[in-house]
PDB file of C-alpha atoms in Angstrom:
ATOM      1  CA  UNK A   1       0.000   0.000   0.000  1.00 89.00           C
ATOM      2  CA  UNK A   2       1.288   3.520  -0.582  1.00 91.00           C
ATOM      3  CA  UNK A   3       1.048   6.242   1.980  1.00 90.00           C
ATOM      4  CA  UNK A   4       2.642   9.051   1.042  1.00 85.00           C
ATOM      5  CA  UNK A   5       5.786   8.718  -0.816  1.00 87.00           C
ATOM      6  CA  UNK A   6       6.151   5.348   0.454  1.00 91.00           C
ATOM      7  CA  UNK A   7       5.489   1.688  -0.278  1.00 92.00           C
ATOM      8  CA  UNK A   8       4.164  -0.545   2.908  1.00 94.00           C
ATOM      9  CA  UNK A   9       3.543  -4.211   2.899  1.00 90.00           C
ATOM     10  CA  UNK A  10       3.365  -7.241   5.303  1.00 91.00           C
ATOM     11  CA  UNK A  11       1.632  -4.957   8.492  1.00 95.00           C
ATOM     12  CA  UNK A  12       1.125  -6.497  11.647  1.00 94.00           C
ATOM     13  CA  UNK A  13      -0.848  -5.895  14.530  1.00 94.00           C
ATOM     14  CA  UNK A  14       0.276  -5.425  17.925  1.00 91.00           C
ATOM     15  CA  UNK A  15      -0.371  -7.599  20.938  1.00 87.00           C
ATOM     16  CA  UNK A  16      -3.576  -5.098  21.921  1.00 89.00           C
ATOM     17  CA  UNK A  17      -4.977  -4.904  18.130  1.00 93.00           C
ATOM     18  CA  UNK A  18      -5.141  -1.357  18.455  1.00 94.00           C
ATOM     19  CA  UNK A  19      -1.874  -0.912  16.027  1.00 95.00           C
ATOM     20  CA  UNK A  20      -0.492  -1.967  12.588  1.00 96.00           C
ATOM     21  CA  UNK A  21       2.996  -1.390  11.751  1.00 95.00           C
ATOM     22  CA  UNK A  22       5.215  -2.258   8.587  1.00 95.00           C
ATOM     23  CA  UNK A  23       8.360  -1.610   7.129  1.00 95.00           C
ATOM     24  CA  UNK A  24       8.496  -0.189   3.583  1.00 96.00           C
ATOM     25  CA  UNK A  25       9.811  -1.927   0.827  1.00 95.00           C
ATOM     26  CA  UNK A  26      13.398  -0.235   0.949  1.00 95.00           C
ATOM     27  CA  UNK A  27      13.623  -0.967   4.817  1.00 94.00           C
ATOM     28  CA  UNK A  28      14.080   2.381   6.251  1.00 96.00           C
ATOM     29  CA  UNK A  29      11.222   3.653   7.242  1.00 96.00           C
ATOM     30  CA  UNK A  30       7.941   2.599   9.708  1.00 96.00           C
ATOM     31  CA  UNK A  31       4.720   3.412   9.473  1.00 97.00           C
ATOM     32  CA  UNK A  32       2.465   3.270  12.516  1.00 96.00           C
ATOM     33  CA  UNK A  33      -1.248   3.418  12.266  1.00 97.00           C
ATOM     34  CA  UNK A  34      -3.245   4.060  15.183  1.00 96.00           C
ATOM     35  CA  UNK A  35      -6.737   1.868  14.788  1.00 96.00           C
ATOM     36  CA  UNK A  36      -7.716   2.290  18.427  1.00 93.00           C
ATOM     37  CA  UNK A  37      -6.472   4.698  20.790  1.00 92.00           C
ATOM     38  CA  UNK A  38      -5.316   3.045  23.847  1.00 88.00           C
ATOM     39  CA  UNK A  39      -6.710   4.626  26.918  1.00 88.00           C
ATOM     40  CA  UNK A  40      -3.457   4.384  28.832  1.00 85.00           C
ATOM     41  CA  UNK A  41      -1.766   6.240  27.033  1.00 85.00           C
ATOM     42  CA  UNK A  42      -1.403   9.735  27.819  1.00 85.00           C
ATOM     43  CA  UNK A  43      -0.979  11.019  24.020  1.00 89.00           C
ATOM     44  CA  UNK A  44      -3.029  10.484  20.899  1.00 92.00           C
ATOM     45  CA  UNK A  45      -0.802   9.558  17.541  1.00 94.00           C
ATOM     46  CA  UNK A  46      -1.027  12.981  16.477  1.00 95.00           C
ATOM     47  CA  UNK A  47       0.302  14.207  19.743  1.00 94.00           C
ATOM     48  CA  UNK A  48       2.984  11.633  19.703  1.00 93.00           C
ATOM     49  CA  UNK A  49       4.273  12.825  16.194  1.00 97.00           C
ATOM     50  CA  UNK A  50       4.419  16.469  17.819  1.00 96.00           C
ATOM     51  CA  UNK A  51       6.831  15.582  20.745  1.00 94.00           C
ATOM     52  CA  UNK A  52       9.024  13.580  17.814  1.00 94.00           C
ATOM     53  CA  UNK A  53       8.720  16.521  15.562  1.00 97.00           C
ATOM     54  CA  UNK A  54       9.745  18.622  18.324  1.00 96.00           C
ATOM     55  CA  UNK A  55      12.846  16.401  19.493  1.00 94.00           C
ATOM     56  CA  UNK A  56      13.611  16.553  15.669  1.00 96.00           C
ATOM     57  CA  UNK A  57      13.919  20.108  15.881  1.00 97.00           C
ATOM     58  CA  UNK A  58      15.990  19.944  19.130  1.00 96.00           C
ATOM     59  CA  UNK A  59      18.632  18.418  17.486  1.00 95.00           C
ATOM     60  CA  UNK A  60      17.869  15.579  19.513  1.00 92.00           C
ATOM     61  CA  UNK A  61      20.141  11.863  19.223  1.00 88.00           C
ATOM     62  CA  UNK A  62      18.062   9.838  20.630  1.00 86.00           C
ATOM     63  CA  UNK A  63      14.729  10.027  18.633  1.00 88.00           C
ATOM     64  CA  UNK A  64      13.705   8.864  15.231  1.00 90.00           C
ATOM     65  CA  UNK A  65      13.172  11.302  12.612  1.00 95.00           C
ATOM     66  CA  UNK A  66       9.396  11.496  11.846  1.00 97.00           C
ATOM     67  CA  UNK A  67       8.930  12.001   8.401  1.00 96.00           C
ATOM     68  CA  UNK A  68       5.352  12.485   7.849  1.00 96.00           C
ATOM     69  CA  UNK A  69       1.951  12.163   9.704  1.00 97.00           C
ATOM     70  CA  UNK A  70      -1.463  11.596   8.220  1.00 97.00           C
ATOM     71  CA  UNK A  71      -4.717   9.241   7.973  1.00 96.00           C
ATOM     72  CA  UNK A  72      -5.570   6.688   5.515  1.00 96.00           C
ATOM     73  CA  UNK A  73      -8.877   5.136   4.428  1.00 96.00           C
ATOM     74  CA  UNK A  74     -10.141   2.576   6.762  1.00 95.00           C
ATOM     75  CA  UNK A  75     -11.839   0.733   3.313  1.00 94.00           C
ATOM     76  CA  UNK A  76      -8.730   1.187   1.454  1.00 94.00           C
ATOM     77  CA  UNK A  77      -6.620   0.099   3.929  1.00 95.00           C
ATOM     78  CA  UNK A  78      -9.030  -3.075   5.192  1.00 94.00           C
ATOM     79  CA  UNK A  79      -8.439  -4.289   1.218  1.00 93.00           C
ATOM     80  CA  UNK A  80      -4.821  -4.828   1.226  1.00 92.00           C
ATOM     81  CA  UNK A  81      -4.244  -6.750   5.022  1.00 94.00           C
ATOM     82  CA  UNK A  82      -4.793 -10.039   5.530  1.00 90.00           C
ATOM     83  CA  UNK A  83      -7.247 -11.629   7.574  1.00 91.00           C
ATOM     84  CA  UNK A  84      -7.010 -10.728  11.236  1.00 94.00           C
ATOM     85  CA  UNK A  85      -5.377  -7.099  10.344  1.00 95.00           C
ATOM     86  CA  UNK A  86      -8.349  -6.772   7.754  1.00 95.00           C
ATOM     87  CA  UNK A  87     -11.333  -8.089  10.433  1.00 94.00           C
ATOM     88  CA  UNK A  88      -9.788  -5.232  13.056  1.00 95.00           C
ATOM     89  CA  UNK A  89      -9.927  -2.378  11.146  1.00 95.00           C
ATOM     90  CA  UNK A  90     -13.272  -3.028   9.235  1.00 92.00           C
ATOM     91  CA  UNK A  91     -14.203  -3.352  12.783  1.00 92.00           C
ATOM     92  CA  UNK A  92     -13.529   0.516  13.838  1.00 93.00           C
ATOM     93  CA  UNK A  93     -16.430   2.041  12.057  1.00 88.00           C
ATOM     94  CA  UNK A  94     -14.246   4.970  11.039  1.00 93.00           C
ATOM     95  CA  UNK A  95     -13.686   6.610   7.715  1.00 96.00           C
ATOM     96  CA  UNK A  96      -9.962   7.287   8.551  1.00 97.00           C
ATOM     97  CA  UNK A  97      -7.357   6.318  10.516  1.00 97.00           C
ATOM     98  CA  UNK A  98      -3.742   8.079  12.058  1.00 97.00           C
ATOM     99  CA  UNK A  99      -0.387   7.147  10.871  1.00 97.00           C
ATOM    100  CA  UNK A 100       3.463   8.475  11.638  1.00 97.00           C
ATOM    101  CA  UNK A 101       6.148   7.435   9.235  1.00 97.00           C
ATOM    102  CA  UNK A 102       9.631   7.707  10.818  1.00 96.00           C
ATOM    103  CA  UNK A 103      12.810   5.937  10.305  1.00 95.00           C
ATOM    104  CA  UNK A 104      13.076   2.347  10.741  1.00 93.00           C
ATOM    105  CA  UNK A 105      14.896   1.590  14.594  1.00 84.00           C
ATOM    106  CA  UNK A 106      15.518  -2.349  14.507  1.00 80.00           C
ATOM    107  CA  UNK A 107      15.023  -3.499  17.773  1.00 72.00           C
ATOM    108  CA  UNK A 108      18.423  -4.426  19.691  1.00 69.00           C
ATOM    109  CA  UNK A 109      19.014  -5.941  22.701  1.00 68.00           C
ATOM    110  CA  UNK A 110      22.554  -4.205  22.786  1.00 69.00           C
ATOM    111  CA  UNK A 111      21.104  -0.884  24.821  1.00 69.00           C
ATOM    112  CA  UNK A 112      22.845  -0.280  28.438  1.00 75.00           C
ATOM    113  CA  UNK A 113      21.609   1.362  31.102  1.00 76.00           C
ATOM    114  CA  UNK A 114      23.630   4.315  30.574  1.00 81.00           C
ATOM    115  CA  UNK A 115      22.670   4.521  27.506  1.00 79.00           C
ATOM    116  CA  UNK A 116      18.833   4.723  28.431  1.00 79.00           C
ATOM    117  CA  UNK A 117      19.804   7.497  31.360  1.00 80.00           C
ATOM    118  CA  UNK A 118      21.498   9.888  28.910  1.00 83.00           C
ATOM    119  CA  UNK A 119      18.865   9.002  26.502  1.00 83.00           C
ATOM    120  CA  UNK A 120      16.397  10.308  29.410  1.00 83.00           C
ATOM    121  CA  UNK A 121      18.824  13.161  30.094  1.00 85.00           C
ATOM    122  CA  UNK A 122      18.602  14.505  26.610  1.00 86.00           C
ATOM    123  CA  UNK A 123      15.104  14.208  26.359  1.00 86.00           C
ATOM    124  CA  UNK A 124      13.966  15.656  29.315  1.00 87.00           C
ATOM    125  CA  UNK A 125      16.660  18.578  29.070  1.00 89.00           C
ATOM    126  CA  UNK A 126      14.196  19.460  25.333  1.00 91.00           C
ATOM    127  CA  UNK A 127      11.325  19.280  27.550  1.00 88.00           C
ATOM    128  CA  UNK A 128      10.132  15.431  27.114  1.00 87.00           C
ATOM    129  CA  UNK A 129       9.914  12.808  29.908  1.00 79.00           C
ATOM    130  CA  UNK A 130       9.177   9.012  28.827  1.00 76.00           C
ATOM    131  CA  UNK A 131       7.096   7.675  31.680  1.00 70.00           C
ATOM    132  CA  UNK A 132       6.608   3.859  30.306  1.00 68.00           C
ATOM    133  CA  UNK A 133      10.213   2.901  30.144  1.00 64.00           C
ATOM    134  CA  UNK A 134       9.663  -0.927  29.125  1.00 60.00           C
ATOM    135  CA  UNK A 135      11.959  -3.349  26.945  1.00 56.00           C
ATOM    136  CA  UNK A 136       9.533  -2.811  23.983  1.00 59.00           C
ATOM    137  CA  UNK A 137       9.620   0.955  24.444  1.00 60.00           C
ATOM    138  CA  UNK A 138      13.260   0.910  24.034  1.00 57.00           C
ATOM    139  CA  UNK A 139      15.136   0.880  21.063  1.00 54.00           C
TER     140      UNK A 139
END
């Protein structure tokens, strides 16, 4: 599927079924969509993109860059995922639905601790505190 300037296959939803995420085809760049807001977290997608796009700005290390943010058709989208992926979002009853493209982070297990505290260092000294540090937050 293209969104925006980019070409996304293979999405996948997250353990909660309130995300899908791919890879496009070059391999650099993610594309979250938001189906369901999840009601612990404290920002919506579009907020989320603003704190990125503002540690972007910041010069900061320790971020992705966020390339783009935007909504795609919930019928449009629905047509190209496979079964489960397809089921959820026919489910929402929406016409639209969030996404962020960023760059691509590939999960490694090679962070250290002091990594993560200058990490939090940097982004709180722009203004931005992380408060659900978990492995699958971390990146």
């Amino acid at each position: 599927m293209q969104i925006g300037d980019f070409i996304f296959e293979d999405f996948e939803l997250n353990a909660r079924k309130q995300v899908l995420g791919s890879r496009d085809t070059t391999g650099k760049y993610f594309v979250k969509i938001e189906i369901i807001h999840n009601p612990n977290k404290a920002q919506t997608l579009a907020q989320e993109y603003n704190i990125i796009k503002h540690l972007n700005n910041a010069g900061s290390l320790s971020c992705p860059t966020a390339h783009s943010f935007g909504s795609v058709e919930t019928d449009a989208l629905a047509e190209v995922l496979s079964d489960e992926p397809s089921r959820v979002v026919a489910s929402t009853n929406t016409e639209r639905l969030d996404y962020i493209i960023q760059d691509f982070v590939p999960d490694d297990d090679g962070y250290s601790l002091a990594d993560l505290y200058l990490s939090m260092l940097e982004q709180k000294s722009l203004g931005i505190y992380q408060g659900d540090l978990k492995p699958a937050n971390l990146r």
